[in-house]
Amino acid sequence: MPTQRTVLTHLHHRHLLGLEEYSAAEIELILDTARHFRQVLERPVKKVPALRDRTIVNLFFEPSTRTRISFELAERRLSADVVSFQAAGSSLSKGETLRDTARNLEAMKIDMVVIRHSASGAPHQLARWTAAQIINAGDGAHEHPTQALLDMYTLRERFGRIQGLRVAIVGDIAHSRVARSNIHGLRKLGASVIVCGPATLLPAGIETLGVEVTTRLEEALEGAQAVIALRLQLERQQAGLLPSLREYHFTYGIRPEHLERYPDLVILHPGPINRGVELADEVADSPQSVILDQVTNGVAVRMAVLYLLAGMPRPEGETGPAQ
Ligand code: CP
């Protein structure tokens, strides 16, 4: 029997700190709104005036290619005033604290802050210290909510639904903010999730989040419609958590034989890819891979997040797919 869907017109939250605290209805509102912006991005004029009077600061304390550029594009497409802050070359290198940086930014009357930081909880601290609205662009090993939203958008685009899908998440589950946000989001929208990796990279108690757990790749892929291969942080090998990258590839890497065995399996990866480790070249570049679709959809998803957090309503005509 189909589940009763709550259709929201506005978000209930001021910030996007993680998907753990967002409801299924709020996540669906973001995905429905992103579909509207995905269409806007196909038009000759890709810009809308929605955030014309807003000022957004992008605070990236860790390296980023996709997320930083994607947020900047999304902000500019919504006509916001945008300031991008690089930790290198800022007063942080002179010993300024995050709190003082936040207070100084606030004194400049900004409306929103997009923050990436190596410390889990940094966006939450910022939300306490400033009146600006905070968007988490990845905090430590905690959450990366817009990555999970764009992953879910891409899955919904491919399958028409999230409800009832079986999604495998493979790799370094213990240190992955992408895994944590996807687990929260996918479970809320009715997918089943199986996480897979070496025992040293599976956190104790992960099953309390409502996921199945395995150390066997074949068990994870069997019956799955999609696999999210996580980037392996190469320093884990130095930390003694992995025998060798070659062995990892032949135990947990998605390889051409998996494409043959599971021809309908859709491959996702948040990037950047370690080719020959998480994914063989032939897999990353195969028609079963939706990795570049994820990147394209990321701009629309981030436009939707910024637009809705600014208090704007669900775009007209967007009622979402039947689930
Ligand atoms: N997916 C992701 O967060 O990539 P970047 O580190 O390049 O932003």
GROMACS .gro file of C-alpha atoms and ligand atoms in nm, residues 63-68 116 144 147 270-272, ligand 1:
model
   20
   63PRO     CA    1   4.011   2.155   0.013
   64SER     CA    2   3.714   2.117  -0.221
   65THR     CA    3   3.656   2.124  -0.594
   66ARG     CA    4   3.298   2.008  -0.659
   67THR     CA    5   3.120   2.141  -0.349
   68ARG     CA    6   3.283   2.486  -0.349
  116ARG     CA    7   3.335   2.313   0.525
  144HIS     CA    8   2.777   1.621   0.416
  147GLN     CA    9   2.616   1.553  -0.117
  270PRO     CA   10   3.103   1.158  -0.451
  271GLY     CA   11   3.447   1.236  -0.595
  272PRO     CA   12   3.734   1.283  -0.610
  324CP      N1   13   3.206   1.540  -0.307
  324CP      C1   14   3.286   1.637  -0.255
  324CP      O1   15   3.264   1.683  -0.142
  324CP      O2   16   3.387   1.676  -0.337
  324CP      P1   17   3.485   1.799  -0.307
  324CP      O3   18   3.571   1.757  -0.190
  324CP      O4   19   3.564   1.821  -0.433
  324CP      O5   20   3.401   1.916  -0.270
   0.00000   0.00000   0.00000
